[in-house]
mmCIF file of C-alpha atoms and ligand atoms in Angstrom:
data_model
loop_
_atom_site.group_PDB
_atom_site.id
_atom_site.type_symbol
_atom_site.label_atom_id
_atom_site.label_comp_id
_atom_site.label_asym_id
_atom_site.label_seq_id
_atom_site.Cartn_x
_atom_site.Cartn_y
_atom_site.Cartn_z
ATOM 1 C CA MET A 16 -11.105 20.265 2.301
ATOM 2 C CA LEU A 17 -10.845 16.497 1.969
ATOM 3 C CA LYS A 18 -9.796 14.770 5.178
ATOM 4 C CA LEU A 19 -8.041 11.395 5.133
ATOM 5 C CA VAL A 20 -7.901 9.493 8.405
ATOM 6 C CA ILE A 21 -5.059 6.981 8.529
ATOM 7 C CA GLY A 22 -3.183 4.749 10.971
ATOM 8 C CA ASN A 23 0.569 4.530 11.565
ATOM 9 C CA LYS A 24 2.467 5.123 8.337
ATOM 10 C CA ASN A 25 4.989 2.456 9.275
ATOM 11 C CA TYR A 26 2.431 -0.301 9.727
ATOM 12 C CA SER A 27 -0.958 0.541 8.194
ATOM 13 C CA SER A 28 -0.969 -0.963 4.727
ATOM 14 C CA TRP A 29 -4.644 -0.183 4.116
ATOM 15 C CA SER A 30 -4.002 3.493 4.900
ATOM 16 C CA MET A 31 -1.074 3.646 2.504
ATOM 17 C CA ARG A 32 -3.245 2.892 -0.543
ATOM 18 C CA PRO A 33 -5.440 6.032 -0.691
ATOM 19 C CA TRP A 34 -2.719 8.263 0.799
ATOM 20 C CA VAL A 35 -0.356 7.335 -2.030
ATOM 21 C CA LEU A 36 -3.084 7.749 -4.645
ATOM 22 C CA LEU A 37 -4.108 11.211 -3.393
ATOM 23 C CA SER A 38 -0.493 12.306 -3.050
ATOM 24 C CA HIS A 39 0.595 10.953 -6.437
ATOM 25 C CA PHE A 40 -2.176 12.942 -8.125
ATOM 26 C CA ASN A 41 -1.378 16.079 -6.066
ATOM 27 C CA ILE A 42 -4.784 16.243 -4.415
ATOM 28 C CA VAL A 43 -4.650 18.490 -1.372
ATOM 29 C CA PHE A 44 -6.033 16.897 1.795
ATOM 30 C CA ASP A 45 -5.857 17.176 5.564
ATOM 31 C CA GLU A 46 -4.350 14.152 7.224
ATOM 32 C CA VAL A 47 -5.541 12.827 10.573
ATOM 33 C CA ARG A 48 -3.132 10.167 11.852
ATOM 34 C CA ILE A 49 -4.393 7.882 14.601
ATOM 35 C CA PRO A 50 -1.703 5.555 16.005
ATOM 36 C CA LEU A 51 -3.350 2.116 16.117
ATOM 37 C CA PHE A 52 -3.587 -0.371 18.990
ATOM 38 C CA THR A 53 -2.929 2.191 21.728
ATOM 39 C CA GLN A 54 -5.106 2.140 24.841
ATOM 40 C CA ASP A 55 -7.727 4.557 23.500
ATOM 41 C CA TYR A 56 -7.314 4.327 19.736
ATOM 42 C CA GLN A 57 -10.836 2.964 19.204
ATOM 43 C CA GLN A 58 -12.332 6.047 20.893
ATOM 44 C CA GLU A 59 -10.329 8.208 18.489
ATOM 45 C CA LEU A 60 -11.384 6.074 15.501
ATOM 46 C CA ALA A 61 -15.037 6.312 16.560
ATOM 47 C CA LYS A 62 -14.901 10.078 15.968
ATOM 48 C CA TYR A 63 -14.405 9.447 12.242
ATOM 49 C CA SER A 64 -14.945 5.822 11.297
ATOM 50 C CA PRO A 65 -18.250 3.917 11.471
ATOM 51 C CA SER A 66 -16.326 0.635 11.001
ATOM 52 C CA LEU A 67 -13.663 1.576 13.583
ATOM 53 C CA LYS A 68 -11.037 0.956 10.912
ATOM 54 C CA VAL A 69 -8.789 3.164 8.842
ATOM 55 C CA PRO A 70 -8.545 4.545 6.220
ATOM 56 C CA VAL A 71 -11.551 6.873 6.104
ATOM 57 C CA LEU A 72 -12.108 9.717 3.672
ATOM 58 C CA ILE A 73 -14.328 12.596 4.735
ATOM 59 C CA ASP A 74 -15.557 14.875 1.970
ATOM 60 C CA GLY A 75 -18.036 17.370 3.446
ATOM 61 C CA ASP A 76 -21.030 15.300 4.543
ATOM 62 C CA THR A 77 -19.749 12.127 2.851
ATOM 63 C CA THR A 78 -17.796 9.530 4.845
ATOM 64 C CA ILE A 79 -16.160 6.635 2.982
ATOM 65 C CA TRP A 80 -14.582 3.927 5.125
ATOM 66 C CA ASP A 81 -12.917 1.492 2.750
ATOM 67 C CA SER A 82 -9.651 1.882 0.832
ATOM 68 C CA LEU A 83 -11.032 0.597 -2.480
ATOM 69 C CA ALA A 84 -14.180 2.712 -2.260
ATOM 70 C CA ILE A 85 -12.034 5.767 -1.403
ATOM 71 C CA CYS A 86 -9.743 5.257 -4.415
ATOM 72 C CA GLU A 87 -12.697 4.755 -6.790
ATOM 73 C CA TYR A 88 -14.476 7.839 -5.364
ATOM 74 C CA VAL A 89 -11.429 10.066 -5.684
ATOM 75 C CA SER A 90 -10.797 8.802 -9.213
ATOM 76 C CA GLU A 91 -14.363 9.519 -10.276
ATOM 77 C CA LYS A 92 -15.051 12.749 -8.416
ATOM 78 C CA TYR A 93 -11.692 14.539 -8.564
ATOM 79 C CA LEU A 94 -9.579 12.995 -11.320
ATOM 80 C CA GLY A 95 -11.950 12.331 -14.212
ATOM 81 C CA GLY A 96 -11.140 8.605 -13.975
ATOM 82 C CA ALA A 97 -7.399 9.154 -14.622
ATOM 83 C CA PRO A 98 -6.256 6.524 -12.072
ATOM 84 C CA LEU A 99 -7.942 3.765 -14.111
ATOM 85 C CA PRO A 100 -7.040 2.643 -17.654
ATOM 86 C CA SER A 101 -9.088 4.230 -20.450
ATOM 87 C CA SER A 102 -10.423 1.062 -22.135
ATOM 88 C CA ALA A 103 -13.249 -0.955 -20.546
ATOM 89 C CA LYS A 104 -11.249 -4.168 -20.896
ATOM 90 C CA GLU A 105 -8.196 -2.787 -19.104
ATOM 91 C CA ARG A 106 -10.304 -1.049 -16.467
ATOM 92 C CA ALA A 107 -11.863 -4.411 -15.647
ATOM 93 C CA LEU A 108 -8.427 -6.020 -15.487
ATOM 94 C CA CYS A 109 -7.118 -3.239 -13.223
ATOM 95 C CA ARG A 110 -10.130 -3.676 -10.938
ATOM 96 C CA ALA A 111 -9.531 -7.444 -10.840
ATOM 97 C CA TYR A 112 -5.951 -6.752 -9.691
ATOM 98 C CA CYS A 113 -7.262 -4.476 -6.924
ATOM 99 C CA ALA A 114 -10.021 -6.872 -5.884
ATOM 100 C CA GLU A 115 -7.642 -9.827 -5.672
ATOM 101 C CA MET A 116 -5.403 -7.812 -3.350
ATOM 102 C CA HIS A 117 -8.341 -6.453 -1.377
ATOM 103 C CA ALA A 118 -9.893 -9.858 -0.722
ATOM 104 C CA GLY A 119 -6.946 -12.230 -0.462
ATOM 105 C CA PHE A 120 -3.282 -12.846 0.251
ATOM 106 C CA PHE A 121 -3.922 -13.666 3.903
ATOM 107 C CA ALA A 122 -0.568 -15.376 4.463
ATOM 108 C CA ILE A 123 1.291 -12.290 3.233
ATOM 109 C CA ARG A 124 -0.914 -10.041 5.338
ATOM 110 C CA ASN A 125 -0.555 -12.060 8.511
ATOM 111 C CA GLN A 126 2.984 -13.350 8.238
ATOM 112 C CA LEU A 127 4.709 -10.435 6.465
ATOM 113 C CA PRO A 128 3.220 -7.366 8.155
ATOM 114 C CA MET A 129 4.055 -4.028 6.581
ATOM 115 C CA ASN A 130 6.956 -2.458 8.483
ATOM 116 C CA CYS A 131 8.319 0.242 6.176
ATOM 117 C CA ARG A 132 11.267 1.373 8.285
ATOM 118 C CA ALA A 133 12.646 -2.151 8.958
ATOM 119 C CA ARG A 134 14.658 -4.873 7.245
ATOM 120 C CA LYS A 135 13.893 -8.357 8.538
ATOM 121 C CA LYS A 136 14.859 -11.915 7.797
ATOM 122 C CA LEU A 137 12.391 -14.790 8.146
ATOM 123 C CA THR A 138 11.737 -18.225 6.709
ATOM 124 C CA LEU A 139 9.001 -18.441 4.103
ATOM 125 C CA ASN A 140 6.511 -21.321 4.359
ATOM 126 C CA SER A 141 4.696 -22.863 1.393
ATOM 127 C CA GLN A 142 1.576 -20.666 1.792
ATOM 128 C CA LEU A 143 3.742 -17.574 1.572
ATOM 129 C CA GLU A 144 5.667 -18.931 -1.388
ATOM 130 C CA THR A 145 2.412 -19.646 -3.245
ATOM 131 C CA GLU A 146 1.045 -16.141 -2.633
ATOM 132 C CA ILE A 147 4.336 -14.456 -3.533
ATOM 133 C CA ALA A 148 4.450 -16.480 -6.774
ATOM 134 C CA ARG A 149 0.902 -15.341 -7.598
ATOM 135 C CA ILE A 150 1.781 -11.681 -7.049
ATOM 136 C CA GLN A 151 4.909 -12.053 -9.147
ATOM 137 C CA ARG A 152 2.766 -13.560 -11.942
ATOM 138 C CA LEU A 153 0.311 -10.637 -11.698
ATOM 139 C CA TRP A 154 3.148 -8.118 -11.883
ATOM 140 C CA ASP A 155 4.996 -9.948 -14.682
ATOM 141 C CA GLU A 156 1.874 -10.279 -16.840
ATOM 142 C CA ALA A 157 0.947 -6.616 -16.487
ATOM 143 C CA ARG A 158 4.504 -5.413 -17.111
ATOM 144 C CA GLU A 159 4.884 -7.658 -20.166
ATOM 145 C CA LYS A 160 1.782 -6.071 -21.686
ATOM 146 C CA TYR A 161 2.146 -2.446 -20.600
ATOM 147 C CA GLN A 162 5.839 -1.705 -20.073
ATOM 148 C CA ASP A 163 6.015 0.391 -23.252
ATOM 149 C CA GLN A 164 3.243 2.658 -21.865
ATOM 150 C CA GLY A 165 4.936 3.655 -18.598
ATOM 151 C CA PRO A 166 6.670 2.332 -15.475
ATOM 152 C CA TYR A 167 3.625 1.029 -13.589
ATOM 153 C CA LEU A 168 1.406 -2.073 -13.804
ATOM 154 C CA PHE A 169 -0.891 -0.638 -16.467
ATOM 155 C CA GLY A 170 1.644 1.859 -17.816
ATOM 156 C CA GLU A 171 0.457 5.066 -16.131
ATOM 157 C CA PHE A 172 0.005 5.069 -12.321
ATOM 158 C CA SER A 173 -3.348 3.444 -11.468
ATOM 159 C CA ILE A 174 -5.354 2.367 -8.439
ATOM 160 C CA ALA A 175 -3.714 -1.062 -8.844
ATOM 161 C CA ASP A 176 -0.308 0.494 -8.064
ATOM 162 C CA ALA A 177 -1.731 2.156 -4.953
ATOM 163 C CA PHE A 178 -3.029 -1.275 -3.934
ATOM 164 C CA TYR A 179 0.280 -3.065 -4.501
ATOM 165 C CA ALA A 180 2.421 -0.308 -2.898
ATOM 166 C CA PRO A 181 2.195 -1.972 0.556
ATOM 167 C CA VAL A 182 3.292 -5.272 -1.045
ATOM 168 C CA VAL A 183 6.317 -3.505 -2.526
ATOM 169 C CA MET A 184 7.137 -2.363 1.030
ATOM 170 C CA ARG A 185 6.852 -5.917 2.363
ATOM 171 C CA PHE A 186 9.004 -7.409 -0.411
ATOM 172 C CA LEU A 187 11.701 -4.853 0.437
ATOM 173 C CA THR A 188 11.457 -5.338 4.192
ATOM 174 C CA TYR A 189 11.672 -9.134 4.044
ATOM 175 C CA GLY A 190 14.142 -9.309 1.111
ATOM 176 C CA ILE A 191 11.822 -11.298 -1.173
ATOM 177 C CA SER A 192 13.563 -12.275 -4.444
ATOM 178 C CA LEU A 193 11.654 -11.591 -7.635
ATOM 179 C CA SER A 194 11.804 -12.200 -11.381
ATOM 180 C CA PRO A 195 13.610 -9.489 -13.401
ATOM 181 C CA LEU A 196 10.316 -7.913 -14.605
ATOM 182 C CA SER A 197 8.796 -7.818 -11.123
ATOM 183 C CA GLU A 198 12.059 -6.488 -9.692
ATOM 184 C CA GLU A 199 12.004 -3.695 -12.268
ATOM 185 C CA TYR A 200 8.436 -2.829 -11.257
ATOM 186 C CA LEU A 201 9.481 -2.745 -7.589
ATOM 187 C CA THR A 202 12.324 -0.368 -8.481
ATOM 188 C CA ASN A 203 9.928 1.880 -10.419
ATOM 189 C CA MET A 204 7.608 1.969 -7.418
ATOM 190 C CA VAL A 205 10.292 2.908 -4.896
ATOM 191 C CA MET A 206 11.265 5.808 -7.146
ATOM 192 C CA ASN A 207 7.696 7.160 -6.960
ATOM 193 C CA GLU A 208 7.703 10.439 -5.001
ATOM 194 C CA ALA A 209 4.457 9.761 -3.113
ATOM 195 C CA ILE A 210 5.802 6.395 -1.936
ATOM 196 C CA GLN A 211 9.103 8.004 -0.945
ATOM 197 C CA SER A 212 7.264 10.637 1.124
ATOM 198 C CA TRP A 213 5.195 7.978 2.883
ATOM 199 C CA VAL A 214 8.320 5.996 3.841
ATOM 200 C CA GLN A 215 10.197 9.098 5.006
ATOM 201 C CA GLU A 216 7.281 9.996 7.270
ATOM 202 C CA ALA A 217 7.026 6.368 8.497
ATOM 203 C CA GLN A 218 10.669 6.549 9.529
ATOM 204 C CA THR A 219 9.946 9.482 11.845
ATOM 205 C CA GLU A 220 7.261 7.576 13.788
ATOM 206 C CA THR A 221 8.178 6.266 17.206
ATOM 207 C CA GLU A 222 5.398 3.772 17.986
ATOM 208 C CA VAL A 223 6.443 0.116 18.064
ATOM 209 C CA LEU A 224 3.755 -2.570 17.643
ATOM 210 C CA PRO A 225 5.236 -5.927 18.704
ATOM 211 C CA ASP A 226 2.647 -7.950 16.728
ATOM 212 C CA PHE A 227 3.933 -6.322 13.535
ATOM 213 C CA GLU A 228 7.617 -6.792 14.372
ATOM 214 C CA LEU A 229 8.163 -10.272 12.958
ATOM 215 C CA GLY A 230 11.480 -11.768 11.817
ATOM 216 C CA GLU A 231 15.089 -11.142 12.763
ATOM 217 C CA PRO A 232 16.187 -7.521 12.354
ATOM 218 C CA VAL A 233 18.780 -6.863 9.651
ATOM 219 C CA GLU A 234 20.982 -3.772 10.091
ATOM 220 C CA PHE A 235 20.800 -1.156 7.333
ATOM 221 C CA GLU A 236 21.029 2.597 6.846
ATOM 222 C CA LEU A 237 17.635 4.324 6.880
ATOM 223 C CA GLU A 238 18.542 6.387 3.803
ATOM 224 C CA SER A 239 19.085 3.195 1.848
ATOM 225 C CA TRP A 240 15.567 1.817 2.484
ATOM 226 C CA SER A 241 14.899 1.575 -1.247
ATOM 227 C CA GLN A 242 18.045 -0.426 -2.051
ATOM 228 C CA ARG A 243 18.087 -4.180 -2.516
ATOM 229 C CA PRO A 244 21.016 -5.921 -0.743
HETATM 230 N N1 GSH B 29 -11.623 -3.060 4.180
HETATM 231 C C1 GSH B 29 -10.941 -2.054 4.914
HETATM 232 C C2 GSH B 29 -10.001 -2.689 5.917
HETATM 233 C C3 GSH B 29 -9.396 -1.658 6.823
HETATM 234 C C4 GSH B 29 -8.537 -2.249 7.950
HETATM 235 O O1 GSH B 29 -8.563 -3.444 8.276
HETATM 236 N N2 GSH B 29 -7.756 -1.325 8.594
HETATM 237 C C5 GSH B 29 -6.878 -1.682 9.684
HETATM 238 C C6 GSH B 29 -5.549 -0.966 9.432
HETATM 239 S S1 GSH B 29 -4.169 -1.794 10.100
HETATM 240 C C7 GSH B 29 -7.454 -1.136 10.986
HETATM 241 O O2 GSH B 29 -8.068 -0.078 11.003
HETATM 242 N N3 GSH B 29 -7.256 -1.819 12.095
HETATM 243 C C8 GSH B 29 -7.663 -1.371 13.375
HETATM 244 C C9 GSH B 29 -8.364 -2.431 14.150
HETATM 245 O O3 GSH B 29 -8.553 -3.546 13.620
HETATM 246 O O4 GSH B 29 -8.724 -2.164 15.296
HETATM 247 C C10 GSH B 29 -10.231 -1.106 3.931
HETATM 248 O O5 GSH B 29 -9.795 -1.547 2.869
HETATM 249 O O6 GSH B 29 -10.158 0.075 4.201
#
């Protein structure tokens, strides 16, 4: 059976991508969760991951240690390409969305760490504002074109949605305001069952990583994690 090695569900944004993709498409897999940044986590990671990072997918004698490569592999080998649009032009566009997320947005990554179970308040600087505006533009443009084909970026759920799922989490956690189209996309994403399962499991975790706990805590009910204030 496929084995997916992941980090903490509350904090590990890279792990969330393939987990959500596999779960959304009902692919059965064994999950190995390694809480990150503990005293001996690197020894645990070394058992599975040549890069000492998560996520890692193990499929028999094949080990794949990068979230984008995992999503592409699963799409090709197990889903007949269903998690990518059917036309070459839109597939390229979808891949550009994934690649931009994979290779950039460093201010969002560093200053708005994923923290699914929390609500926090912090002040946005200009770098953050620029990156948030870019993501909103990406979401708005895709939704303008594809909203009549389904609730996700390219209509049907694609690898791009798996890649932006951790951003949806961050925008909720830090109360980031969005345009109406982007807000609608965020709402569609939080209604996704795979994303809901991930968050519910994140809420049961007990590890606290101080480096990921940025901003002033805002009180809220755990059951209302998907609600905007
Ligand atoms: N390019 C990799 C990046 C993976 C990555 O940075 N994973 C983090 C998850 S928080 C990690 O394993 N960190 C552990 C460490 O840096 O020791 C991917 O997309 O899978």
